[in-house]
Amino acid sequence: MAVARVTMEVENDGVAVITISNPPVNALALPIFEGLKQKFTEAMRRIDVKAIVLTGKDGKFSGGFDINVFEMVHKTGDLSILPDVSVDLLVNVIEDAKKPTVAAIAGLALGGGLELALGCHARIAVPKAQLGLPELSLGVIPGSGGTQRLPRLVGLSKAVEMMLSSRPIMSEEGKELGLIDAVVPLEELLKVSRQWALDIAGRRKPWIRSLHIMDKLGSLPEAHDLIKMARQQAKQTAKNMPQHLACLDVIEEGVIHGGYIGVLKEAKVFKELVASVTSKALVHVFFAQRATAKVPNVTDIGLKPRMTKKVAVIGGGLMGSGIATALILSNIYVVLKEINSEYLLRGIKTIEVNIRGLVSRKRLTQDNAEKALSMLKGVLDYSEFKDVDLVIEAVIEDVPLKQKIFSEIEKACPPHCILASNTSTIDLNIVGEKTRSQDRIVGAHFFSPAHVMPLLEIVRTEKTSPQAILDLMTVGKTIKKVPVVVGNCTGFAVNRNFFPYSQGAHILVNLGVDVFKIDRLITDFGLPLGPFQLQDLAGYGVAVATTKEFSSYFPDRTFYSPLVELLMKNGRNGKNNGKGYYIYEKGSKPKPDPLVLPIVEESRRLTNIMPGGKPITVTDQEIIEMILFPVVNEACRVLDEGIVVRASDLDVASVLGMSFPSYRGGIVFWADTVGANHVYRSLKKWSQVYGNFYKPSRFLEERASRGIPLSAPVSTPSASRSRM
């Protein structure tokens, strides 16, 4: 394993080249900071050194601060682990030194890496190098002077945009903005940087200390107005995340009182934010997402993934066309099969619309769009299936139809071909019941829209081969999805876990709570849509079908609400026909429809569960908990049955599949921050009043009574029955 280190070489021209080495992206681990301080101190002391070039090994400057350090702080609570580099290294040793330093940037300079470069007296970069300060995506702010130096180099408006969005720019744009002094080919990077450093030392080029320049900040009133507007926007778009407003406060401090004062405040606020729940949650999701790539008895047994060159997708509806879009965008040849020409043309048209949409939003060039569409072929039979590597069935949730298709594709496809279903709820053993190739059957559950949503839920049965799982994981990564491997059961991990979400909402409505208040509170909590607007978006047929599926498998905890059927009788089908709980008109936001209220009253009359016929009295917090605690309860059952490898897989799945707010860490992480005991006691209380839907699971009761976090590993999942 490579050791993190910093090296220095001094050539005859008097330039010391200091190189950061910590593969793969030269992350700024604690030994790197110590090494930088030592080498810079040595370079300043040596009389044969006139100037310094700072660079990174193997074509990358630095990917930023080592996030493992954040995790160490979160586990220990010890903030003293964080290095004090902002003043000690960047200001005192580099920026205010008597010898100039030039940053030679290849590949990327992100986060702390860019902050290091900002502390240098000039920056030379190769073409297409990524430059950015993405710290806010981890719940913190730049902590090594970035909030002060970036606005002084690129202007306040652009700096605020870069930091609050966490989006990088390329070196070419950096040159236009004044962040980069020159863009040169990789083979000339060190040569040009060395000469630039010597020119600064010889006063032939300006010696710029970016913390002290002011001309790009604008006047105080202009800066005040810009920051005020950014604050208002952040309150709307990042209302539950403290780091955005904190970042603006620190920027403003430096604008008003000077860069050095700003750096001091930045260091203080940075440490406070590292200790915040938001940072703990976002760092947890960061590492949890990487952990999904490790699947016991799949990725650790020496298997190599096979190449997937050609994929057949059966069904050109919303899901099938989205899956096909994702595949062709990643240069995988796709055969799209439909049952007749009309449906096939409609599916191809949908794919074309998906691709053209990316072009119009400048996310895809016209050339790449044409190339992607050339990878698609529509068919009406199985003749093109003879050489496919993977089939993904994406037809309606109809068991006999799926069984028929699987029997047919087993005969039509080569023996190595993986037979996958995009079913969202149906047990895969039932889907593949009539096939002999049980080891090749796997679930490939995409989320809608499939070419946009990042999660791929890979469902294995007890007979699915490790090779099939590994190959599908590889396809998932190729098409830029995050694959999470789960066990086989009704609803698998994500849909089963979140089925109680809509159930809890319907119970509350029938207990007298306002539909639109529930949606508002859930979106305030951080989900993009409340449960009722989500039903509008998905269409009521989906709600009816999934309720039917889950009620047959989990009758003890399924609540029957007639509300959706009453809405359908009233001629409503959500966004599909413009009328649901909300009114949908082109060009305007969905508006709550007051005409729904009498239908809601009819549902309440039919269910007759309001105590004494009167609406219950609940706080806003209780409404959120009565919807989300049953989801936590189901997560406990999923963990207990071994449906997922680890609790953090459920966190990733909830964030990427159901848009649970990442800054809350995922469903299990959030439950642990709330406390298993509080979740258990609340559910027990509600179950005594409102019935079995709220009855705490055995797993939750055990964890709460013993004070064990829900996320702690399951020593023996009801493991005799583990699905993994």
XYZ file of C-alpha atoms in Angstrom:
724
model
C 0.000 0.000 0.000
C 1.353 3.429 -1.012
C 2.476 5.709 1.821
C 1.241 9.314 1.934
C 4.298 11.533 1.623
C 5.674 14.816 0.346
C 8.921 14.978 -1.606
C 11.167 17.872 -2.683
C 13.694 18.154 -5.492
C 15.890 21.202 -6.099
C 17.297 21.639 -9.611
C 20.174 23.810 -10.823
C 17.778 26.672 -11.677
C 17.083 27.168 -7.966
C 13.454 25.987 -8.078
C 12.312 23.505 -5.441
C 9.582 21.201 -6.776
C 7.474 19.982 -3.864
C 5.258 17.010 -4.787
C 2.230 15.617 -2.950
C 1.992 11.830 -3.210
C -1.031 9.987 -1.820
C -2.740 7.822 -4.487
C -5.220 7.754 -6.059
C -6.067 11.497 -5.884
C -3.343 12.840 -3.577
C -5.792 13.458 -0.744
C -4.535 15.767 1.989
C -4.091 13.274 4.806
C -2.559 14.361 8.117
C 0.973 13.188 7.142
C 0.707 15.276 3.955
C 0.131 18.488 5.915
C 3.090 17.669 8.162
C 5.218 16.904 5.099
C 4.214 20.137 3.367
C 5.165 22.195 6.405
C 8.537 20.464 6.662
C 9.410 20.780 2.962
C 8.293 24.409 2.684
C 10.233 25.301 5.834
C 13.308 23.591 4.394
C 12.899 25.351 1.036
C 12.611 28.735 2.719
C 15.753 28.056 4.755
C 17.930 26.831 1.888
C 19.957 29.541 0.180
C 20.062 27.572 -3.112
C 16.263 27.774 -3.440
C 14.958 30.919 -5.136
C 11.346 29.818 -5.744
C 8.992 26.866 -5.283
C 6.607 24.858 -7.473
C 3.915 22.841 -5.699
C 2.422 19.917 -7.623
C 0.849 16.470 -7.255
C 2.086 13.073 -8.380
C 0.726 11.049 -11.311
C -1.172 13.791 -13.095
C -3.360 14.965 -10.218
C -2.764 18.007 -8.028
C -5.015 17.059 -5.083
C -8.574 15.818 -4.608
C -8.783 17.675 -1.286
C -8.836 17.007 2.428
C -8.836 13.347 3.479
C -12.454 12.679 4.429
C -11.358 9.782 6.652
C -10.262 12.457 9.120
C -13.854 13.730 9.344
C -14.981 10.195 10.077
C -12.359 9.895 12.840
C -13.627 13.136 14.404
C -17.234 11.928 14.208
C -16.368 8.627 15.874
C -14.216 10.093 18.641
C -15.708 13.572 19.078
C -12.122 14.870 19.199
C -11.868 18.081 17.146
C -8.160 18.398 17.970
C -7.544 15.749 15.281
C -8.228 18.444 12.662
C -4.982 20.120 11.536
C -4.576 23.889 11.978
C -3.259 24.613 8.501
C -5.198 27.699 7.427
C -2.966 30.197 9.212
C 0.035 28.060 10.195
C 0.688 26.661 6.714
C -1.140 28.664 4.070
C -0.731 32.170 5.465
C 2.487 32.030 7.482
C 4.545 29.459 5.568
C 3.346 29.808 1.938
C 1.503 33.055 1.201
C 3.517 35.464 3.399
C 6.868 33.797 2.655
C 9.871 35.632 1.184
C 10.031 33.144 -1.701
C 7.209 32.730 -4.238
C 5.273 29.508 -4.832
C 3.501 28.522 -8.046
C 0.886 25.747 -8.075
C 1.272 23.388 -11.050
C -2.193 21.856 -11.430
C -2.956 18.722 -13.409
C -6.138 16.637 -13.295
C -7.944 18.213 -10.388
C -7.614 20.649 -7.525
C -10.689 20.237 -5.356
C -11.543 21.319 -1.829
C -8.396 21.636 0.268
C -6.387 20.966 -2.892
C -7.693 24.126 -4.538
C -7.294 26.023 -1.259
C -3.601 25.073 -1.258
C -3.319 26.404 -4.806
C -5.153 29.606 -3.845
C -2.508 30.264 -1.184
C 0.215 30.152 -3.847
C 1.306 33.268 -5.747
C 0.275 31.945 -9.181
C -1.522 28.922 -10.623
C -0.662 27.154 -13.884
C -2.992 24.371 -15.042
C -3.349 21.824 -17.806
C -6.428 21.821 -20.054
C -9.641 20.436 -18.577
C -8.358 20.351 -14.992
C -11.226 20.397 -12.479
C -11.242 23.236 -9.957
C -13.775 23.533 -7.154
C -14.663 23.855 -3.502
C -17.275 21.115 -2.878
C -17.026 21.156 0.936
C -20.673 22.175 1.444
C -21.714 18.796 0.023
C -20.145 17.270 3.153
C -21.856 19.648 5.574
C -18.865 21.934 6.160
C -17.342 25.015 4.525
C -13.890 25.460 2.988
C -11.551 25.477 5.980
C -8.202 26.627 4.588
C -8.937 30.113 3.337
C -11.132 29.222 0.356
C -14.025 31.428 1.486
C -11.676 34.426 1.434
C -9.290 33.861 -1.458
C -11.709 32.569 -4.103
C -13.944 35.712 -4.075
C -10.826 37.885 -4.364
C -9.658 36.000 -7.461
C -12.865 35.271 -9.399
C -15.258 37.880 -8.001
C -17.852 37.564 -5.265
C -20.768 36.387 -7.421
C -18.911 33.511 -9.101
C -17.234 32.453 -5.856
C -20.563 32.281 -4.039
C -22.039 30.245 -6.894
C -19.105 27.800 -6.922
C -19.144 27.244 -3.162
C -22.903 27.011 -2.628
C -23.431 24.673 -5.593
C -20.285 22.571 -4.908
C -19.894 22.359 -8.696
C -16.366 22.495 -10.167
C -15.264 24.494 -13.182
C -12.645 23.620 -15.790
C -9.255 25.286 -15.982
C -10.201 27.096 -19.213
C -13.007 28.919 -17.384
C -10.647 29.431 -14.456
C -8.270 31.261 -16.794
C -11.060 33.580 -17.992
C -12.080 34.308 -14.397
C -8.549 35.036 -13.135
C -8.256 31.925 -10.975
C -5.672 30.378 -13.320
C -2.754 32.382 -14.726
C -2.021 30.114 -17.707
C -3.293 26.895 -19.264
C -0.515 24.788 -20.799
C -0.132 21.189 -22.089
C 0.734 18.563 -19.471
C 4.215 18.021 -20.887
C 5.003 21.733 -20.405
C 3.369 22.144 -16.988
C 6.447 21.901 -14.783
C 8.693 23.807 -17.185
C 6.276 26.754 -17.441
C 5.554 26.706 -13.695
C 9.279 26.755 -12.814
C 9.933 29.700 -15.088
C 6.857 31.517 -13.752
C 8.110 31.069 -10.186
C 11.541 32.415 -11.144
C 9.919 35.374 -12.924
C 7.971 36.231 -9.762
C 11.145 35.959 -7.680
C 12.909 38.228 -10.181
C 9.976 40.701 -10.126
C 9.304 40.074 -13.828
C 5.799 38.841 -12.957
C 3.515 40.137 -10.199
C 3.861 38.647 -6.713
C 0.201 38.300 -5.766
C -1.008 37.377 -2.300
C -4.653 36.650 -3.047
C -5.816 37.152 0.549
C -4.953 40.835 0.232
C -6.396 41.825 -3.160
C -9.694 43.706 -3.133
C -10.543 44.928 -6.637
C -12.880 42.031 -7.571
C -14.995 42.223 -4.412
C -16.908 45.322 -5.530
C -18.207 48.012 -3.209
C -19.543 47.169 0.252
C -23.189 47.966 -0.710
C -22.876 45.731 -3.806
C -21.371 42.907 -1.760
C -24.062 43.316 0.904
C -26.864 43.071 -1.687
C -25.310 40.044 -3.380
C -24.841 38.153 -0.109
C -28.359 39.106 1.043
C -29.831 37.665 -2.165
C -27.723 34.504 -1.812
C -28.990 34.089 1.764
C -32.609 34.307 0.645
C -31.969 31.716 -2.051
C -30.148 29.385 0.380
C -33.072 29.559 2.819
C -35.285 28.259 0.018
C -33.024 25.627 -1.541
C -31.056 24.449 1.518
C -33.383 25.287 4.373
C -32.327 22.479 6.696
C -28.588 22.771 6.052
C -26.580 25.181 8.239
C -23.416 25.185 6.125
C -24.825 27.395 3.355
C -25.713 30.343 5.579
C -22.535 29.806 7.612
C -20.471 30.017 4.426
C -22.118 33.310 3.458
C -21.560 34.702 6.961
C -17.846 33.888 6.768
C -17.496 35.379 3.265
C -19.209 38.553 4.495
C -16.910 38.754 7.526
C -13.900 38.854 5.220
C -15.446 41.403 2.868
C -16.192 43.783 5.748
C -13.197 43.236 8.049
C -10.502 41.955 5.700
C -9.243 38.603 4.496
C -7.168 37.676 7.550
C -10.094 38.244 9.941
C -12.229 36.215 7.535
C -9.715 33.341 7.637
C -9.828 33.284 11.450
C -13.638 33.155 11.478
C -13.618 30.511 8.732
C -11.371 28.215 10.800
C -13.651 28.549 13.845
C -16.886 27.942 11.898
C -15.309 25.054 9.973
C -14.613 23.159 13.217
C -18.121 23.847 14.515
C -19.633 22.467 11.306
C -17.439 19.361 11.294
C -19.047 18.479 14.643
C -22.596 19.098 13.340
C -25.227 16.399 12.783
C -25.466 17.523 9.146
C -21.783 16.857 8.488
C -21.954 13.512 10.293
C -24.920 12.535 8.110
C -23.398 13.624 4.790
C -20.020 12.023 5.536
C -21.865 8.844 6.536
C -23.692 8.782 3.172
C -20.379 9.414 1.369
C -18.752 6.342 2.917
C -21.949 4.262 2.853
C -22.211 4.740 -0.908
C -18.683 3.416 -1.360
C -19.378 0.440 0.906
C -22.138 -0.790 -1.437
C -19.401 -1.962 -3.825
C -18.369 -4.640 -1.296
C -20.705 -7.632 -1.360
C -19.669 -10.743 0.610
C -19.310 -13.894 -1.495
C -19.504 -11.825 -4.686
C -16.760 -9.199 -4.783
C -14.331 -11.008 -2.472
C -14.003 -14.434 -4.126
C -11.728 -13.590 -7.048
C -14.379 -13.354 -9.794
C -13.802 -11.032 -12.740
C -16.768 -9.234 -14.372
C -17.642 -10.306 -17.913
C -18.045 -7.740 -20.657
C -21.643 -6.688 -21.394
C -21.781 -5.437 -24.977
C -25.406 -5.969 -25.920
C -28.558 -5.735 -23.788
C -32.163 -6.517 -24.669
C -34.896 -4.506 -22.979
C -38.408 -5.946 -23.116
C -41.092 -3.269 -22.897
C -40.789 0.280 -24.211
C -42.965 2.021 -21.635
C -41.778 4.648 -19.166
C -39.383 2.287 -17.353
C -38.160 0.312 -20.375
C -37.436 3.438 -22.428
C -35.624 5.018 -19.470
C -33.472 1.906 -18.959
C -32.668 1.778 -22.674
C -31.725 5.479 -22.579
C -29.292 4.912 -19.697
C -27.661 2.000 -21.539
C -27.152 3.664 -24.928
C -25.768 6.791 -23.236
C -22.987 4.537 -21.939
C -22.251 2.987 -25.348
C -24.049 -0.298 -24.704
C -25.908 -1.648 -27.719
C -29.647 -2.064 -26.959
C -32.353 -4.153 -28.584
C -35.776 -2.822 -27.544
C -38.609 -5.331 -27.937
C -42.305 -4.525 -27.982
C -45.446 -6.489 -28.860
C -46.510 -4.341 -31.841
C -45.246 -1.554 -34.091
C -47.311 1.162 -32.423
C -45.882 0.477 -28.966
C -42.376 0.059 -30.384
C -42.435 3.404 -32.200
C -43.789 5.062 -29.073
C -40.939 3.591 -26.999
C -38.286 4.694 -29.499
C -39.833 8.178 -29.612
C -39.638 8.387 -25.806
C -35.944 7.454 -25.904
C -35.323 10.095 -28.579
C -37.098 12.701 -26.434
C -34.944 11.704 -23.442
C -31.758 12.111 -25.497
C -32.833 15.395 -27.146
C -33.722 16.738 -23.703
C -30.143 16.183 -22.562
C -28.884 18.013 -25.652
C -31.189 20.989 -25.089
C -30.021 21.215 -21.459
C -26.408 21.120 -22.697
C -25.650 17.877 -20.860
C -24.918 16.028 -24.095
C -23.374 17.113 -27.385
C -25.244 16.594 -30.644
C -22.554 14.180 -31.852
C -22.833 12.048 -28.720
C -26.621 12.112 -28.998
C -26.476 10.749 -32.540
C -23.954 8.138 -31.456
C -26.214 7.032 -28.568
C -29.278 6.708 -30.804
C -27.258 4.657 -33.301
C -26.808 2.057 -30.507
C -30.580 1.370 -30.423
C -32.566 -1.119 -32.482
C -36.282 -1.845 -32.161
C -37.659 -5.375 -32.703
C -40.949 -7.258 -32.477
C -39.539 -10.769 -31.929
C -36.646 -12.591 -30.274
C -34.467 -13.046 -33.364
C -31.938 -10.436 -32.149
C -31.654 -12.059 -28.711
C -29.283 -14.809 -29.853
C -26.141 -12.853 -28.845
C -27.288 -10.618 -25.973
C -25.392 -10.615 -22.674
C -28.256 -9.334 -20.542
C -32.036 -9.127 -20.844
C -34.016 -6.669 -18.715
C -37.752 -7.355 -18.635
C -39.666 -4.120 -17.963
C -43.320 -4.938 -18.618
C -46.335 -4.317 -16.370
C -46.563 -5.997 -12.950
C -48.432 -9.059 -14.202
C -47.174 -12.418 -12.891
C -48.405 -14.721 -15.728
C -47.026 -12.300 -18.352
C -43.619 -12.125 -16.674
C -43.482 -15.919 -16.288
C -44.297 -16.374 -19.983
C -41.574 -13.894 -21.008
C -38.948 -15.590 -18.837
C -39.770 -18.984 -20.344
C -39.363 -17.493 -23.829
C -36.114 -15.617 -23.226
C -34.499 -18.633 -21.600
C -34.863 -20.388 -24.963
C -34.000 -17.372 -27.137
C -30.863 -16.156 -25.320
C -27.339 -17.672 -25.138
C -26.474 -19.769 -22.046
C -24.346 -17.032 -20.438
C -27.050 -14.350 -20.724
C -28.334 -12.823 -17.459
C -32.136 -12.837 -17.195
C -33.197 -9.772 -15.211
C -36.563 -8.355 -14.212
C -37.299 -4.729 -13.416
C -40.216 -5.748 -11.195
C -40.580 -3.418 -8.228
C -42.529 -5.701 -5.887
C -43.019 -9.262 -7.184
C -40.969 -12.068 -5.612
C -38.371 -13.188 -8.180
C -38.891 -16.860 -7.332
C -42.429 -16.450 -8.659
C -41.249 -14.543 -11.761
C -38.757 -17.264 -12.676
C -40.832 -20.197 -11.465
C -41.167 -21.751 -14.931
C -37.507 -21.488 -15.957
C -34.635 -23.925 -15.452
C -31.844 -21.309 -15.385
C -32.395 -20.177 -11.798
C -28.756 -19.147 -11.363
C -29.123 -16.490 -14.080
C -32.304 -14.885 -12.716
C -31.815 -11.575 -10.940
C -33.717 -8.389 -10.219
C -32.589 -5.149 -11.877
C -34.906 -2.657 -10.212
C -34.468 0.844 -11.616
C -36.261 3.897 -10.257
C -38.258 6.283 -12.399
C -37.131 8.080 -14.489
C -34.600 5.302 -15.021
C -32.093 7.371 -17.017
C -32.018 10.007 -14.249
C -32.441 8.310 -10.856
C -29.053 7.070 -9.577
C -30.049 3.873 -7.740
C -30.028 0.355 -9.164
C -31.436 -2.202 -6.734
C -29.946 -5.600 -7.633
C -32.085 -8.400 -6.227
C -30.609 -11.852 -5.736
C -32.471 -15.050 -5.033
C -30.963 -17.963 -3.113
C -29.968 -19.463 -6.483
C -28.594 -16.391 -8.292
C -24.923 -16.948 -9.125
C -22.249 -14.563 -7.779
C -21.106 -14.056 -11.392
C -24.525 -12.776 -12.457
C -24.557 -10.354 -9.496
C -21.031 -9.110 -10.239
C -21.790 -8.626 -13.936
C -24.948 -6.642 -13.177
C -23.096 -4.514 -10.603
C -20.545 -3.733 -13.311
C -23.280 -2.753 -15.781
C -24.765 -0.513 -13.085
C -21.478 1.305 -12.568
C -20.949 1.590 -16.337
C -24.285 3.397 -16.733
C -23.441 5.661 -13.760
C -25.795 4.058 -11.250
C -25.058 3.110 -7.651
C -25.813 -0.625 -7.417
C -27.105 -1.881 -4.064
C -27.399 -5.664 -3.766
C -30.406 -6.858 -1.741
C -32.200 -10.084 -0.944
C -35.404 -11.344 -2.495
C -38.775 -10.655 -0.867
C -41.964 -8.788 -1.706
C -40.972 -5.195 -2.462
C -37.273 -6.054 -1.957
C -35.493 -3.436 0.186
C -36.598 0.004 -1.012
C -40.283 -0.407 -1.866
C -40.870 -2.721 1.068
C -39.083 -0.323 3.411
C -41.105 2.674 2.199
C -44.498 1.031 1.772
C -45.509 2.223 5.284
C -44.748 5.811 4.164
C -47.979 6.160 2.182
C -49.842 3.864 4.571
C -49.023 6.100 7.544
C -50.100 9.169 5.596
C -53.465 7.589 4.743
C -54.040 6.578 8.366
C -53.424 10.170 9.465
C -55.783 11.581 6.832
C -58.513 9.182 7.896
C -57.859 10.208 11.499
C -58.692 13.777 10.492
C -55.324 15.345 9.616
C -55.275 17.680 6.595
C -53.880 16.136 3.375
C -52.002 19.245 2.332
C -50.563 19.855 5.789
C -49.028 16.364 5.726
C -47.384 17.040 2.354
C -46.081 20.427 3.530
C -44.560 19.013 6.720
C -42.870 16.145 4.890
C -41.340 18.510 2.309
C -40.243 20.828 5.132
C -38.532 17.781 6.664
C -36.581 17.420 3.420
C -38.260 14.988 1.039
C -38.920 16.556 -2.384
C -42.601 15.493 -2.426
C -45.121 14.686 0.253
C -46.855 11.262 0.125
C -49.993 12.558 -1.602
C -48.248 14.576 -4.297
C -46.029 11.520 -4.834
C -49.152 9.407 -5.426
C -50.357 12.034 -7.918
C -47.047 11.789 -9.753
C -46.872 7.977 -9.829
C -50.502 7.546 -10.860
C -53.212 5.896 -8.796
C -52.971 2.565 -10.604
C -49.526 2.099 -9.046
C -50.893 2.867 -5.561
C -53.732 0.354 -5.954
C -51.446 -2.382 -7.352
C -48.742 -2.022 -4.686
C -51.294 -1.886 -1.860
C -52.825 -5.099 -3.172
C -49.408 -6.781 -3.419
C -48.279 -5.774 0.068
C -51.621 -6.474 1.729
C -51.463 -10.083 0.553
C -47.997 -10.570 2.094
C -48.218 -8.303 5.138
C -51.924 -8.256 6.074
C -51.090 -7.633 9.748
C -49.710 -4.173 8.972
C -51.601 -3.009 5.892
C -54.205 -0.287 6.279
C -57.018 -0.202 3.725
C -57.921 3.358 2.733
C -60.690 3.860 0.147
C -59.402 7.350 -0.672
C -57.510 6.512 -3.873
C -60.424 4.535 -5.301
C -62.807 7.392 -4.437
C -60.522 9.814 -6.287
C -60.505 7.543 -9.342
C -64.317 7.304 -9.275
C -64.319 11.100 -9.263
C -62.382 11.086 -12.550
C -59.024 11.857 -11.000
C -55.744 10.127 -11.799
C -53.155 12.556 -10.462
C -50.724 14.261 -12.814
C -51.673 11.848 -15.634
C -54.921 13.718 -16.256
C -54.128 16.980 -14.462
C -56.388 16.280 -11.477
C -55.536 14.556 -8.233
C -55.063 15.909 -4.753
C -53.559 18.811 -6.698
C -54.438 20.577 -9.943
C -51.726 20.321 -12.608
C -51.599 23.008 -15.296
C -48.804 23.423 -17.811
C -46.334 26.103 -16.827
C -47.444 26.447 -13.209
C -46.759 24.689 -9.918
C -49.252 22.087 -8.649
C -52.021 23.731 -6.620
C -53.943 22.028 -3.782
C -57.473 21.304 -5.015
C -60.101 22.194 -2.375
C -62.634 20.056 -4.289
C -60.754 17.012 -2.968
C -61.832 17.753 0.603
C -65.384 16.311 0.298
C -63.836 13.127 -1.157
C -61.491 12.976 1.838
C -64.496 13.370 4.151
C -66.205 10.444 2.407
C -63.097 8.313 2.989
C -63.128 9.254 6.676
C -66.788 8.313 6.918
C -66.126 4.902 5.366
C -63.056 4.040 7.476
C -64.642 5.440 10.635
C -61.429 5.394 12.667
C -61.524 8.919 14.136
C -61.839 8.549 17.935
C -65.353 9.655 18.856
C -65.851 10.773 15.251
C -63.562 13.789 15.790
C -60.171 14.609 14.193
C -57.206 13.746 16.389
C -54.990 16.479 17.826
C -51.344 16.024 16.883
C -48.290 18.280 16.730
C -46.372 18.887 13.511
C -43.499 16.770 14.850
C -45.862 13.911 15.671
C -47.246 13.977 12.125
C -43.721 13.569 10.703
C -42.964 10.777 13.165
C -46.263 8.940 12.590
C -45.345 8.752 8.896
C -41.609 8.027 9.164
C -41.339 5.859 12.296
C -43.300 3.020 10.626
C -40.732 3.247 7.799
C -37.979 2.855 10.406
C -39.907 -0.084 11.883
C -40.010 -1.825 8.487
C -36.302 -1.071 8.028
C -35.738 -2.996 11.262
C -37.567 -6.015 9.818
C -35.525 -5.763 6.614
C -32.325 -5.726 8.686
C -33.503 -8.581 10.893
C -34.298 -10.776 7.877
C -30.914 -10.110 6.274
C -32.414 -8.493 3.157
C -29.445 -6.075 2.988
C -25.735 -6.636 3.577
C -25.469 -3.780 6.069
C -27.649 -1.028 7.549
C -25.818 1.661 5.586
C -27.003 0.009 2.334
C -30.549 0.906 3.384
C -29.389 4.468 4.023
C -27.970 4.720 0.502
C -31.082 3.122 -0.976
C -33.385 5.511 0.893
C -31.384 8.559 -0.230
C -30.893 7.566 -3.882
C -34.126 5.614 -4.415
C -36.703 7.484 -2.322
C -34.982 10.895 -2.077
C -34.761 10.763 1.708
C -32.663 13.842 2.552
C -28.958 13.011 2.393
C -28.238 15.607 5.073
C -30.182 13.378 7.485
C -27.947 10.427 6.619
C -30.552 7.952 5.346
C -33.446 6.265 7.141
C -31.456 4.121 9.621
C -28.859 6.792 10.408
C -31.651 9.310 11.035
C -33.452 6.861 13.322
C -30.267 6.446 15.353
C -29.927 10.227 15.735
C -33.530 10.338 16.973
C -32.885 7.330 19.201
C -34.224 3.777 18.939
C -35.874 4.101 22.334
C -37.918 7.142 21.272
C -38.975 5.399 18.047
C -39.959 2.256 19.967
C -41.910 4.061 22.720
C -43.780 6.208 20.194
C -44.777 3.240 18.034
C -45.867 1.234 21.064
C -48.055 4.104 22.273
C -49.676 4.579 18.848
C -50.213 0.834 18.386
C -52.255 0.742 21.583
C -54.481 3.535 20.269
C -54.513 3.057 16.490
C -53.772 -0.631 15.939
C -51.218 -3.108 14.617
C -49.844 -0.925 11.823
C -47.731 0.819 14.471
C -46.738 -2.315 16.428
C -42.957 -2.226 17.056
C -40.951 -5.019 15.463
C -39.062 -7.497 17.612
C -35.731 -6.158 16.281
C -36.615 -2.568 17.237
C -37.794 -3.635 20.687
C -34.561 -5.564 21.332
C -32.301 -2.753 20.144
C -34.222 -0.125 22.150
C -34.243 -2.184 25.348
C -30.505 -2.946 25.124
C -29.440 0.540 23.987
C -27.882 -0.773 20.752
C -27.945 1.481 17.657
C -30.165 0.204 14.855
C -27.186 0.504 12.508
C -24.999 -1.865 14.551
C -24.211 -5.080 12.642
C -26.711 -7.918 12.973
C -24.730 -10.752 14.560
C -27.137 -13.474 13.443
C -29.881 -12.005 11.266
C -32.868 -14.123 11.704
C -29.901 -15.249 9.689
C -30.851 -18.717 9.337
C -33.334 -16.985 6.975
C -30.932 -14.381 5.621
C -31.714 -13.624 1.954
C -28.109 -12.669 1.203
